Amino acid sequence: MIPLSLLPLPLIHPCSESSCAYVLIVTAVYWVSEAVPLGAAALVPAFLYPLFGVLKSSEVASEYFKDTTLLLMGVICLAASIEKWNLHKRIALRMVMIAGAKPGMLVLGFMCCTVFLSMWLSNTSTTAMVMPIAEAVLQQLICTGIADSLEDSVTVDTQDEESEKEENQESSKNHLELLNRKQNERHEVCMLSEELNGLTLKPGFGPEFSKDSNGYLPEAPISIPAPPKKPKIRRDSLYPTKRDHMICKCLSLSITYAATIGGLITITGTSTNLIFAEQFNNRYPEAKVINFGTWFIFSLPIALIMLMLTWIWLHFLFLGCNFRETCSLSKKRKTRREILSEKRIHEEYQKLGPISYPEVVTGIFFILMTVLWFTREPGFVTGWTSLFEKKGYRTDATVSVLLGFLLFLIPARKPWPSALFSESKGDDDDEEEEDPLAPMITWKDFQRLMPWEIVILVGGGYALAAGCKVSGLSMWIGRQLEPMSGLPPWAVTLLACLLVSAVTEFASNPATLTVFLPILSALSETLHINPLHTLIPATMCVSFGVMLPVGNPPNAIVFSYGHVQISDMVKAGFGVNLIGVFVVMLAIMTWGEPLFHLSEFPTWALMPNVTGSL
């Protein structure tokens, strides 16, 4: 009914502007409502633009595959190799081991490793990778059954660590089997869960505990019935104390927020950054200001500030204000809980074995891609592209596709015998045993991670933007926004950030940004504001849809583990949203101004003769 109800618009006003507006509204409604898949909705301009005479079919088709698509394909090749050889898991566990098991430091450690991984992988993939590791640590915390009591605060000296670790590990693994204790079995118990009618068993009693009263148990023998078969545990009733539940909430939410923060740092970190880069370069081809280096320099301080403020906010919200207790770096005295947590993390790391040859190759490619991106056109010094005679032919996509292609060529087995690296442990070990020349990644590995829906979605956004330019709709929108010319630039940017942040809570991030970018570009040109002054903050704020599980896929992944409720996400996400808008506004008003020359209206932003450019 949507296309039919809006059809009078191009019929009553038969002009290119109204026809383009009709296509834009229909596509936006399908994106926001998700009545059809996002990729399918992105194909609407492909057939409506030619039907209404806005763009030729060949012109529309050329918008669906751009330089950014090649950049994404190369990054996915590297991401496939990272996942296949478990390099991401090794990085995550190592960073958590460095942080320690104190609740505050544990959360910060997981946030740091998630931010780092999310710089290069998609936010969804990063959350899906890190969350199982965090869940294993949380389950170890829960299984100890140690409440916030005197025994929970008991500390042990470092000289007794090994014996305490073994005893507590045995206690953790067998805390349910204690109900079926054999007479010759002895265990040291920290606390028995509340299902035993409130009985508290002290350490040190043996099989003849019924003969001697220890002041806690009656002298008469007590028969404890055998428990039924262990049911599937409900997470909402699993936590020994409220504090345990709060730790689970804090750690779970910190991962999805850290994935969002990490995606801001690189131009390839999230699909919205790619959409902005391609639409900006397509609309302003003379503006050679957005590349991997300039984006990184601008966004890295934003991410670091947001990381610390988000950690402080989550700590205050769920763990309280006692930072000294939860963030102590002292390793001389540790609680039983922290010892068990550290042991579980070390066990997970030991399962990975020694570093393998494919992991080393992947790490080298990872570093090489980053260095080549940085040094292509850093701006403050001459880049490696100056070595070539013809300028402007090589982009970040050139580096990405080249290194991605090499991963299909290089064998996954080391070509020389060596004891430095272990044998490869990928998903296709059997195939590699048969084929010693099996490559680092296969097409199946690439295909499994390649988000074709996002590629089509981004292409649909490019097609809409091209139609708005050619039809003159962008200029018409700009004229309607002239009454805002009295507002200062910072006020326009703030309004754009708040509007985008609100809409993206209920609509997908790529769809929201694709709709708003042409409008904000036209607004900036009309008000004679540097377009980057509004486009960059809006691009970053569109990622702050963190208040609801439907806001973005990482939220849904974390919510599915059952540790948090929607009220928790709304309460914590509202604070993170405010932090994000504040830090982005701070950045655009301070270090962003000299970096992008935001105080002046650039010549490349003057409205060109768009009909002659296509």
Coordinates of C-alpha atoms in Angstrom, one line a residue:
M1 CA 0.0 0.0 0.0
I2 CA 2.9 2.4 0.5
P3 CA 3.8 2.8 -3.2
L4 CA 0.1 3.2 -4.1
S5 CA -0.7 5.7 -1.4
L6 CA 2.3 7.9 -2.4
L7 CA 1.7 7.6 -6.1
P8 CA -0.3 10.9 -6.4
L9 CA 2.9 12.8 -5.6
P10 CA 4.7 12.2 -9.0
L11 CA 1.4 12.1 -10.9
I12 CA 0.0 15.5 -9.6
H13 CA 3.5 17.1 -9.9
P14 CA 5.1 15.5 -12.9
C15 CA 8.7 16.8 -12.4
S16 CA 12.0 15.1 -11.7
E17 CA 12.1 16.5 -8.1
S18 CA 8.8 14.9 -7.2
S19 CA 9.6 11.6 -8.9
C20 CA 12.9 11.4 -7.0
A21 CA 11.2 12.3 -3.7
Y22 CA 8.6 9.5 -4.3
V23 CA 11.4 7.0 -4.8
L24 CA 13.3 8.3 -1.8
I25 CA 10.2 8.2 0.5
V26 CA 9.2 4.7 -0.6
T27 CA 12.7 3.3 -0.1
A28 CA 13.1 5.1 3.3
V29 CA 9.8 3.7 4.5
Y30 CA 10.8 0.1 3.6
W31 CA 14.2 0.6 5.3
V32 CA 12.8 2.0 8.5
S33 CA 9.9 -0.5 8.7
E34 CA 12.0 -3.5 7.4
A35 CA 8.8 -4.8 5.8
V36 CA 11.2 -6.4 3.3
P37 CA 14.9 -7.2 3.8
L38 CA 17.2 -4.2 3.7
G39 CA 19.0 -5.5 0.7
A40 CA 15.7 -6.0 -1.2
A41 CA 14.5 -2.5 -0.3
A42 CA 17.8 -1.1 -1.6
L43 CA 16.9 -2.4 -5.1
V44 CA 13.8 -0.1 -5.3
P45 CA 15.8 2.8 -7.0
A46 CA 17.2 0.3 -9.6
F47 CA 13.8 -0.1 -11.2
L48 CA 11.9 3.1 -10.1
Y49 CA 14.5 5.6 -11.3
P50 CA 14.4 4.3 -14.9
L51 CA 10.6 4.1 -14.9
F52 CA 10.2 7.7 -13.8
G53 CA 13.0 8.9 -16.1
V54 CA 15.3 10.2 -13.3
L55 CA 18.3 8.1 -14.2
K56 CA 19.1 5.6 -17.0
S57 CA 19.3 2.0 -16.0
S58 CA 23.0 1.8 -16.8
E59 CA 23.7 4.9 -14.7
V60 CA 21.8 3.4 -11.7
A61 CA 23.6 0.1 -12.1
S62 CA 27.0 1.7 -11.9
E63 CA 26.1 3.1 -8.5
Y64 CA 25.7 -0.3 -6.9
F65 CA 29.4 -1.2 -7.1
K66 CA 32.0 1.3 -6.1
D67 CA 35.5 1.5 -4.8
T68 CA 34.3 1.0 -1.3
T69 CA 32.9 -2.4 -2.2
L70 CA 36.4 -3.5 -3.2
L71 CA 37.8 -2.1 0.0
L72 CA 35.2 -4.1 2.0
M73 CA 36.0 -7.3 0.1
G74 CA 39.7 -7.1 0.9
V75 CA 39.0 -6.5 4.6
I76 CA 36.6 -9.5 4.7
C77 CA 39.4 -11.6 3.3
L78 CA 41.6 -10.6 6.2
A79 CA 38.8 -11.1 8.7
A80 CA 38.1 -14.6 7.3
S81 CA 41.8 -15.5 7.9
I82 CA 41.7 -14.0 11.5
E83 CA 38.6 -16.0 12.4
K84 CA 39.7 -19.3 10.7
W85 CA 43.0 -19.4 12.6
N86 CA 41.6 -18.2 15.9
L87 CA 43.9 -15.1 16.0
H88 CA 41.1 -13.0 17.4
K89 CA 40.7 -15.4 20.3
R90 CA 44.4 -15.4 21.2
I91 CA 44.4 -11.6 21.1
A92 CA 41.3 -11.3 23.3
L93 CA 42.4 -13.8 25.9
R94 CA 45.9 -12.4 26.1
M95 CA 44.6 -8.9 26.8
V96 CA 42.2 -10.1 29.4
M97 CA 45.1 -12.0 31.1
I98 CA 47.0 -8.8 31.3
A99 CA 44.1 -6.9 32.8
G100 CA 43.6 -9.4 35.7
A101 CA 40.4 -10.8 37.3
K102 CA 39.3 -7.8 39.5
P103 CA 35.8 -7.0 38.3
G104 CA 36.6 -3.5 37.2
M105 CA 39.8 -4.4 35.5
L106 CA 38.2 -7.5 33.9
V107 CA 35.5 -5.3 32.3
L108 CA 38.2 -2.8 31.1
G109 CA 40.3 -5.6 29.7
F110 CA 37.4 -7.1 27.7
M111 CA 36.5 -3.6 26.5
C112 CA 40.0 -2.9 25.3
C113 CA 40.3 -6.1 23.3
T114 CA 36.8 -5.7 21.8
V115 CA 37.6 -2.1 20.7
F116 CA 40.9 -3.3 19.1
L117 CA 39.2 -6.2 17.2
S118 CA 36.2 -4.0 16.2
M119 CA 38.6 -1.6 14.5
W120 CA 39.2 -4.2 11.8
L121 CA 36.3 -6.6 11.9
S122 CA 32.6 -5.8 11.8
N123 CA 30.9 -4.9 15.1
T124 CA 28.6 -7.9 14.9
S125 CA 31.5 -10.3 14.2
T126 CA 33.5 -8.9 17.1
T127 CA 30.7 -9.2 19.5
A128 CA 30.0 -12.7 18.4
M129 CA 33.6 -13.6 18.9
V130 CA 34.2 -12.0 22.3
M131 CA 30.9 -12.8 24.0
P132 CA 31.5 -16.6 24.3
I133 CA 34.8 -15.9 26.0
A134 CA 33.2 -13.5 28.4
E135 CA 30.4 -16.0 29.0
A136 CA 32.9 -18.7 29.9
V137 CA 34.5 -16.3 32.5
L138 CA 31.0 -15.3 33.9
Q139 CA 29.9 -18.9 34.2
Q140 CA 33.1 -19.7 36.1
L141 CA 32.3 -16.8 38.5
I142 CA 28.8 -18.1 39.0
C143 CA 29.8 -21.7 39.5
T144 CA 32.1 -20.8 42.4
G145 CA 28.9 -20.0 44.4
I146 CA 30.9 -17.5 46.5
A147 CA 28.7 -14.8 47.8
D148 CA 29.6 -11.4 49.0
S149 CA 30.2 -12.5 52.5
L150 CA 33.1 -13.0 54.9
E151 CA 34.4 -15.9 52.9
D152 CA 34.2 -14.0 49.6
S153 CA 36.4 -11.3 51.1
V154 CA 39.0 -13.7 52.5
T155 CA 42.3 -13.2 50.7
V156 CA 45.2 -15.6 50.3
D157 CA 48.9 -14.9 50.0
T158 CA 50.7 -15.5 46.8
Q159 CA 52.6 -18.4 48.4
D160 CA 49.4 -20.4 48.9
E161 CA 48.0 -19.6 45.4
E162 CA 48.6 -22.9 43.8
S163 CA 47.1 -25.0 46.5
E164 CA 44.1 -22.7 46.8
K165 CA 43.5 -22.8 43.1
E166 CA 43.4 -26.6 43.0
E167 CA 41.1 -26.9 46.0
N168 CA 38.7 -24.3 44.7
Q169 CA 38.7 -25.7 41.2
E170 CA 37.8 -29.1 42.7
S171 CA 35.1 -27.4 44.8
S172 CA 33.7 -25.6 41.8
K173 CA 33.4 -28.7 39.6
N174 CA 31.8 -30.7 42.3
H175 CA 29.5 -28.3 44.1
L176 CA 26.4 -30.1 42.8
E177 CA 27.8 -33.6 43.4
L178 CA 28.3 -32.8 47.1
L179 CA 24.6 -33.8 47.5
N180 CA 25.5 -37.4 46.5
R181 CA 28.7 -37.5 48.6
K182 CA 30.3 -41.0 49.1
Q183 CA 31.6 -41.8 52.5
N184 CA 35.3 -41.9 51.4
E185 CA 35.1 -38.5 49.7
R186 CA 36.5 -35.3 51.3
H187 CA 36.0 -31.8 49.8
E188 CA 36.6 -28.3 51.0
V189 CA 33.5 -26.3 50.4
C190 CA 33.2 -22.5 50.2
M191 CA 29.4 -22.3 50.2
L192 CA 26.6 -24.6 49.2
S193 CA 23.9 -23.0 47.1
E194 CA 20.6 -22.0 48.6
E195 CA 18.7 -25.1 47.4
L196 CA 19.9 -27.0 50.5
N197 CA 17.3 -25.3 52.7
G198 CA 19.9 -22.8 54.0
L199 CA 22.4 -25.3 55.4
T200 CA 25.9 -23.9 55.5
L201 CA 28.7 -26.5 55.6
K202 CA 32.0 -25.5 57.0
P203 CA 35.3 -26.6 55.6
G204 CA 37.1 -29.5 57.3
F205 CA 34.3 -32.0 58.0
G206 CA 34.7 -35.6 56.9
P207 CA 32.4 -38.6 56.2
E208 CA 31.6 -39.0 59.9
F209 CA 30.3 -35.5 60.3
S210 CA 27.1 -36.7 62.0
K211 CA 29.0 -38.0 65.0
D212 CA 30.5 -34.8 66.3
S213 CA 28.7 -31.5 66.5
N214 CA 30.7 -28.7 65.1
G215 CA 28.4 -25.9 66.3
Y216 CA 26.6 -25.6 62.9
L217 CA 25.2 -29.1 62.3
P218 CA 23.0 -31.1 64.7
E219 CA 24.4 -34.3 66.2
A220 CA 21.6 -36.4 64.7
P221 CA 22.4 -37.8 61.2
I222 CA 21.0 -35.7 58.4
S223 CA 20.0 -37.4 55.3
I224 CA 20.2 -35.3 52.2
P225 CA 18.0 -36.6 49.4
A226 CA 19.6 -37.3 46.0
P227 CA 18.9 -34.4 43.7
P228 CA 17.0 -35.0 40.5
K229 CA 18.8 -34.8 37.2
K230 CA 20.3 -31.3 36.7
P231 CA 17.8 -29.2 34.8
K232 CA 18.8 -26.5 32.4
I233 CA 19.7 -23.6 34.6
R234 CA 17.8 -20.3 34.1
R235 CA 20.2 -17.5 34.1
D236 CA 17.9 -15.1 35.9
S237 CA 17.9 -17.4 38.9
L238 CA 21.4 -18.5 38.7
Y239 CA 23.3 -15.7 40.4
P240 CA 24.3 -16.4 44.0
T241 CA 24.2 -12.7 44.9
K242 CA 22.9 -9.4 43.4
R243 CA 26.5 -8.3 43.0
D244 CA 27.2 -11.4 40.8
H245 CA 24.3 -10.4 38.6
M246 CA 25.6 -6.9 38.4
I247 CA 29.0 -8.1 37.3
C248 CA 27.3 -10.2 34.5
K249 CA 25.3 -7.2 33.4
C250 CA 28.3 -4.8 33.4
L251 CA 30.5 -7.2 31.4
S252 CA 27.9 -8.1 28.9
L253 CA 26.9 -4.5 28.1
S254 CA 30.5 -3.4 28.0
I255 CA 31.2 -5.7 25.1
T256 CA 28.5 -4.3 22.8
Y257 CA 29.4 -0.7 23.7
A258 CA 33.1 -1.4 23.1
A259 CA 32.3 -3.0 19.7
T260 CA 30.4 0.2 18.8
I261 CA 33.3 2.4 20.0
G262 CA 35.9 0.4 18.1
G263 CA 34.0 0.6 14.9
L264 CA 34.3 4.4 14.9
I265 CA 38.1 4.4 14.7
T266 CA 38.7 3.2 11.2
I267 CA 37.0 4.0 7.9
T268 CA 36.4 0.2 7.5
G269 CA 35.3 -0.4 11.1
T270 CA 31.6 -0.3 10.4
S271 CA 29.4 -0.1 7.3
T272 CA 28.2 3.5 8.2
N273 CA 31.7 4.8 7.9
L274 CA 32.0 3.3 4.4
I275 CA 28.7 4.7 3.4
F276 CA 29.8 8.2 4.5
A277 CA 33.2 7.9 2.8
E278 CA 31.8 6.8 -0.6
Q279 CA 28.8 9.2 -0.6
F280 CA 31.1 12.1 0.4
N281 CA 33.7 11.4 -2.2
N282 CA 31.0 10.8 -4.8
R283 CA 29.3 14.2 -4.0
Y284 CA 32.5 16.1 -3.6
P285 CA 35.1 14.5 -5.8
E286 CA 37.5 17.5 -5.5
A287 CA 37.7 17.1 -1.7
K288 CA 40.8 15.0 -1.0
V289 CA 40.4 15.2 2.8
I290 CA 38.8 11.8 3.8
N291 CA 41.1 8.8 3.8
F292 CA 42.2 6.2 6.3
G293 CA 44.8 8.4 8.0
T294 CA 42.8 11.5 8.5
W295 CA 39.8 9.6 9.8
F296 CA 42.0 7.6 12.2
I297 CA 43.7 10.7 13.6
F298 CA 40.3 12.4 14.2
S299 CA 38.4 9.3 15.6
L300 CA 41.1 7.7 17.8
P301 CA 40.9 10.3 20.5
I302 CA 37.1 10.1 20.4
A303 CA 37.2 6.4 20.9
L304 CA 39.7 6.5 23.8
I305 CA 37.8 9.2 25.6
M306 CA 34.5 7.3 25.1
L307 CA 36.1 4.1 26.2
M308 CA 37.2 5.5 29.6
L309 CA 33.9 7.5 30.2
T310 CA 31.8 4.5 29.2
W311 CA 33.8 2.2 31.5
I312 CA 33.4 4.7 34.4
W313 CA 29.6 5.0 33.7
L314 CA 29.1 1.2 33.6
H315 CA 31.2 0.8 36.8
F316 CA 29.2 3.5 38.6
L317 CA 25.9 2.0 37.4
F318 CA 26.5 -1.7 38.1
L319 CA 29.6 -2.0 40.4
G320 CA 29.4 1.2 42.5
C321 CA 31.9 3.9 43.1
N322 CA 34.5 1.8 45.0
F323 CA 37.1 1.8 42.2
R324 CA 40.0 1.0 44.6
E325 CA 38.4 -2.4 45.5
T326 CA 37.4 -3.5 42.0
C327 CA 40.3 -2.1 40.1
S328 CA 43.3 -2.9 42.3
L329 CA 46.3 -4.0 40.3
S330 CA 48.0 -5.6 43.3
K331 CA 48.8 -9.3 42.8
K332 CA 50.0 -10.0 46.3
R333 CA 46.5 -10.8 47.7
K334 CA 43.6 -12.2 45.8
T335 CA 40.2 -13.6 46.6
R336 CA 39.2 -17.1 45.8
R337 CA 36.9 -15.9 43.1
E338 CA 39.6 -14.0 41.3
I339 CA 42.0 -17.0 41.4
L340 CA 39.4 -19.2 39.8
S341 CA 38.6 -16.6 37.2
E342 CA 42.2 -16.2 36.2
K343 CA 42.7 -19.9 36.1
R344 CA 39.7 -20.3 33.7
I345 CA 41.1 -17.6 31.4
H346 CA 44.5 -19.3 31.4
E347 CA 43.0 -22.6 30.7
E348 CA 41.1 -21.2 27.7
Y349 CA 44.4 -19.6 26.4
Q350 CA 46.3 -22.9 26.9
K351 CA 43.7 -24.7 24.7
L352 CA 44.9 -22.6 21.8
G353 CA 48.4 -24.2 22.0
P354 CA 51.5 -22.4 20.7
I355 CA 51.1 -19.9 18.0
S356 CA 50.7 -21.4 14.6
Y357 CA 52.3 -20.5 11.2
P358 CA 49.0 -19.3 9.7
E359 CA 48.4 -17.0 12.8
V360 CA 51.9 -15.5 12.1
V361 CA 51.1 -14.9 8.5
T362 CA 47.7 -13.4 9.3
G363 CA 49.3 -11.1 11.9
I364 CA 51.9 -9.9 9.3
F365 CA 49.2 -9.2 6.8
F366 CA 47.2 -7.4 9.4
I367 CA 50.1 -5.1 10.3
L368 CA 51.1 -4.6 6.6
M369 CA 47.6 -3.6 5.6
T370 CA 47.5 -1.0 8.4
V371 CA 50.9 0.4 7.6
L372 CA 50.1 0.7 3.9
W373 CA 46.8 2.4 4.6
F374 CA 48.5 4.9 7.0
T375 CA 51.4 5.8 4.6
R376 CA 49.4 6.0 1.4
E377 CA 48.6 9.7 1.8
P378 CA 49.2 10.7 5.4
G379 CA 48.9 14.4 4.6
F380 CA 51.7 15.7 6.9
V381 CA 54.4 13.8 4.9
T382 CA 54.8 12.4 1.4
G383 CA 53.1 9.0 1.0
W384 CA 54.2 6.0 -1.0
T385 CA 51.8 6.9 -3.8
S386 CA 54.2 9.7 -4.8
L387 CA 56.5 6.9 -6.1
F388 CA 54.2 6.4 -9.0
E389 CA 54.0 8.8 -12.0
K390 CA 50.2 8.9 -12.3
K391 CA 48.5 10.3 -9.3
G392 CA 45.0 9.5 -7.9
Y393 CA 44.9 5.9 -9.3
R394 CA 45.6 4.1 -6.0
T395 CA 43.3 4.1 -3.1
D396 CA 42.9 2.2 0.2
A397 CA 40.9 -0.4 -1.8
T398 CA 44.0 -1.1 -3.9
V399 CA 45.9 -2.2 -0.8
S400 CA 43.0 -4.1 0.6
V401 CA 42.3 -6.2 -2.5
L402 CA 46.0 -6.9 -3.2
L403 CA 46.6 -8.3 0.3
G404 CA 43.2 -10.1 0.3
F405 CA 44.1 -11.8 -3.0
L406 CA 47.4 -13.0 -1.7
L407 CA 45.7 -14.8 1.2
F408 CA 44.1 -17.1 -1.5
L409 CA 47.6 -17.8 -2.9
I410 CA 49.9 -18.3 0.2
P411 CA 49.8 -21.9 1.5
A412 CA 48.6 -22.4 5.1
R413 CA 51.4 -24.8 5.8
K414 CA 54.9 -23.5 6.4
P415 CA 57.3 -24.3 3.5
W416 CA 60.1 -25.2 5.9
P417 CA 60.4 -27.5 8.9
S418 CA 60.6 -25.5 12.1
A419 CA 60.0 -25.9 15.8
L420 CA 59.0 -22.3 16.3
F421 CA 55.4 -22.7 15.1
S422 CA 52.8 -25.4 15.7
E423 CA 50.9 -27.1 13.0
S424 CA 47.9 -25.2 11.7
K425 CA 44.6 -25.6 13.5
G426 CA 42.0 -24.2 11.1
D427 CA 38.5 -25.4 10.3
D428 CA 39.7 -27.4 7.4
D429 CA 42.4 -29.5 8.9
D430 CA 41.4 -32.7 7.1
E431 CA 41.5 -31.0 3.7
E432 CA 44.9 -29.5 4.4
E433 CA 46.4 -32.8 5.4
E434 CA 45.4 -34.1 2.0
D435 CA 46.5 -30.9 0.2
P436 CA 49.8 -29.4 1.5
L437 CA 49.3 -26.4 -0.8
A438 CA 45.9 -25.5 0.7
P439 CA 45.7 -21.6 0.9
M440 CA 45.3 -19.5 4.0
I441 CA 41.6 -19.0 3.1
T442 CA 39.2 -20.5 0.6
W443 CA 36.3 -19.0 -1.3
K444 CA 34.0 -20.7 1.2
D445 CA 35.7 -18.8 4.1
F446 CA 35.3 -15.5 2.3
Q447 CA 31.7 -16.2 1.2
R448 CA 30.7 -17.1 4.8
L449 CA 31.7 -13.6 6.1
M450 CA 31.0 -11.4 3.0
P451 CA 27.9 -9.2 3.9
W452 CA 26.4 -9.0 0.4
E453 CA 23.2 -7.4 1.9
I454 CA 25.3 -4.5 3.2
V455 CA 26.9 -4.2 -0.3
I456 CA 23.5 -3.9 -1.9
L457 CA 22.3 -1.6 0.8
V458 CA 25.3 0.7 0.3
G459 CA 24.8 0.6 -3.4
G460 CA 21.1 1.6 -3.0
G461 CA 22.3 4.6 -0.9
Y462 CA 24.6 5.7 -3.7
A463 CA 21.8 5.4 -6.2
L464 CA 19.5 7.5 -4.1
A465 CA 22.2 10.1 -3.7
A466 CA 22.9 10.2 -7.4
G467 CA 19.2 10.6 -8.1
C468 CA 18.8 13.5 -5.6
K469 CA 21.7 15.3 -7.3
V470 CA 20.6 14.8 -10.9
S471 CA 16.9 15.6 -10.3
G472 CA 17.7 18.8 -8.3
L473 CA 15.9 17.4 -5.2
S474 CA 19.0 18.2 -3.0
M475 CA 18.9 21.9 -4.1
W476 CA 15.1 22.0 -3.4
I477 CA 15.6 20.6 0.1
G478 CA 18.4 23.1 0.8
R479 CA 16.1 26.0 -0.1
Q480 CA 13.5 24.8 2.3
L481 CA 16.1 24.8 5.1
E482 CA 17.2 28.4 4.6
P483 CA 15.3 29.6 7.7
M484 CA 17.9 27.8 9.8
S485 CA 20.6 30.1 8.4
G486 CA 20.5 32.1 11.6
L487 CA 21.8 29.2 13.7
P488 CA 25.5 28.9 14.5
P489 CA 27.3 25.9 13.0
W490 CA 27.6 24.1 16.4
A491 CA 23.9 24.3 16.9
V492 CA 23.1 22.8 13.5
T493 CA 25.6 20.0 14.2
L494 CA 24.1 19.4 17.6
L495 CA 20.6 19.2 16.3
A496 CA 21.7 16.8 13.5
C497 CA 23.5 14.6 16.1
L498 CA 20.5 14.4 18.4
L499 CA 18.0 13.7 15.6
V500 CA 20.2 11.0 14.1
S501 CA 20.8 9.4 17.5
A502 CA 17.1 9.3 18.2
V503 CA 16.1 7.8 14.8
T504 CA 18.8 5.1 14.8
E505 CA 17.4 3.6 18.0
F506 CA 14.5 2.3 16.0
A507 CA 15.9 2.0 12.4
S508 CA 19.0 0.3 11.1
N509 CA 22.2 2.4 11.2
P510 CA 23.0 2.1 7.5
A511 CA 19.5 3.0 6.4
T512 CA 19.3 5.9 8.7
L513 CA 22.6 7.4 7.6
T514 CA 21.8 6.8 3.9
V515 CA 18.6 8.9 4.3
F516 CA 20.1 11.7 6.3
L517 CA 23.4 12.3 4.4
P518 CA 21.9 14.0 1.3
I519 CA 19.7 16.1 3.5
L520 CA 22.6 17.3 5.7
S521 CA 24.8 17.9 2.7
A522 CA 22.2 20.1 1.2
L523 CA 21.6 21.9 4.5
S524 CA 25.4 22.6 4.9
E525 CA 25.7 24.0 1.4
T526 CA 22.7 26.2 1.9
L527 CA 23.9 27.6 5.2
H528 CA 27.5 27.8 3.9
I529 CA 28.9 25.5 6.5
N530 CA 31.7 23.1 5.8
P531 CA 29.8 19.8 5.0
L532 CA 32.2 17.9 7.2
H533 CA 31.0 19.9 10.2
T534 CA 27.7 18.1 10.1
L535 CA 28.4 14.9 8.1
I536 CA 31.2 13.5 10.3
P537 CA 29.3 14.0 13.7
A538 CA 26.1 12.5 12.1
T539 CA 28.0 9.5 10.8
M540 CA 29.5 8.8 14.2
C541 CA 26.2 9.4 16.1
V542 CA 24.3 7.1 13.9
S543 CA 26.3 4.2 15.5
F544 CA 25.0 5.2 19.0
G545 CA 21.8 3.1 18.7
V546 CA 22.6 1.3 21.9
M547 CA 19.5 1.6 24.0
L548 CA 17.4 -1.3 22.6
P549 CA 18.2 -4.8 21.4
V550 CA 16.8 -3.8 18.0
G551 CA 19.2 -0.9 17.8
N552 CA 22.0 -2.9 16.2
P553 CA 23.0 -6.6 15.9
P554 CA 25.6 -6.5 18.7
N555 CA 22.9 -5.4 21.1
A556 CA 20.8 -8.3 20.1
I557 CA 23.7 -10.8 20.5
V558 CA 24.4 -9.6 24.1
F559 CA 20.7 -9.5 25.0
S560 CA 20.3 -13.1 23.8
Y561 CA 22.6 -14.4 26.6
G562 CA 20.0 -13.4 29.2
H563 CA 22.1 -11.5 31.6
V564 CA 20.5 -8.1 30.9
Q565 CA 16.9 -6.8 30.6
I566 CA 15.6 -4.1 28.3
S567 CA 15.4 -1.7 31.2
D568 CA 19.1 -2.3 31.9
M569 CA 20.0 -1.5 28.2
V570 CA 17.9 1.6 28.2
K571 CA 19.3 2.9 31.4
A572 CA 23.0 2.2 30.5
G573 CA 22.5 3.0 26.8
F574 CA 21.0 6.5 27.5
G575 CA 24.2 7.4 29.4
V576 CA 26.4 6.0 26.6
N577 CA 24.4 7.9 24.0
L578 CA 24.9 11.2 25.9
I579 CA 28.6 10.5 26.3
G580 CA 29.0 9.8 22.6
V581 CA 27.2 13.0 21.5
F582 CA 29.2 15.0 24.0
V583 CA 32.6 13.6 22.9
V584 CA 31.8 13.9 19.2
M585 CA 30.8 17.6 19.7
L586 CA 34.0 18.2 21.7
A587 CA 36.1 16.7 18.9
I588 CA 34.4 18.6 16.0
M589 CA 34.9 21.9 17.9
T590 CA 38.5 21.3 18.9
W591 CA 41.0 19.1 17.1
G592 CA 38.6 18.4 14.2
E593 CA 38.6 22.1 13.2
P594 CA 42.3 22.4 12.2
L595 CA 42.4 18.9 10.9
F596 CA 39.6 19.4 8.3
H597 CA 39.7 23.3 8.2
L598 CA 36.1 23.4 9.4
S599 CA 36.0 27.1 10.1
E600 CA 35.9 28.0 6.4
F601 CA 33.5 27.1 3.6
P602 CA 35.6 25.2 1.0
T603 CA 35.5 25.7 -2.7
W604 CA 34.8 22.0 -3.3
A605 CA 31.5 22.3 -1.5
L606 CA 30.1 24.9 -3.9
M607 CA 27.0 23.4 -5.6
P608 CA 28.3 22.1 -9.0
N609 CA 26.4 21.6 -12.2
V610 CA 25.3 18.1 -11.2
T611 CA 23.5 17.3 -14.4
G612 CA 26.7 17.5 -16.4
S613 CA 28.7 15.3 -14.0
L614 CA 26.8 12.1 -14.8

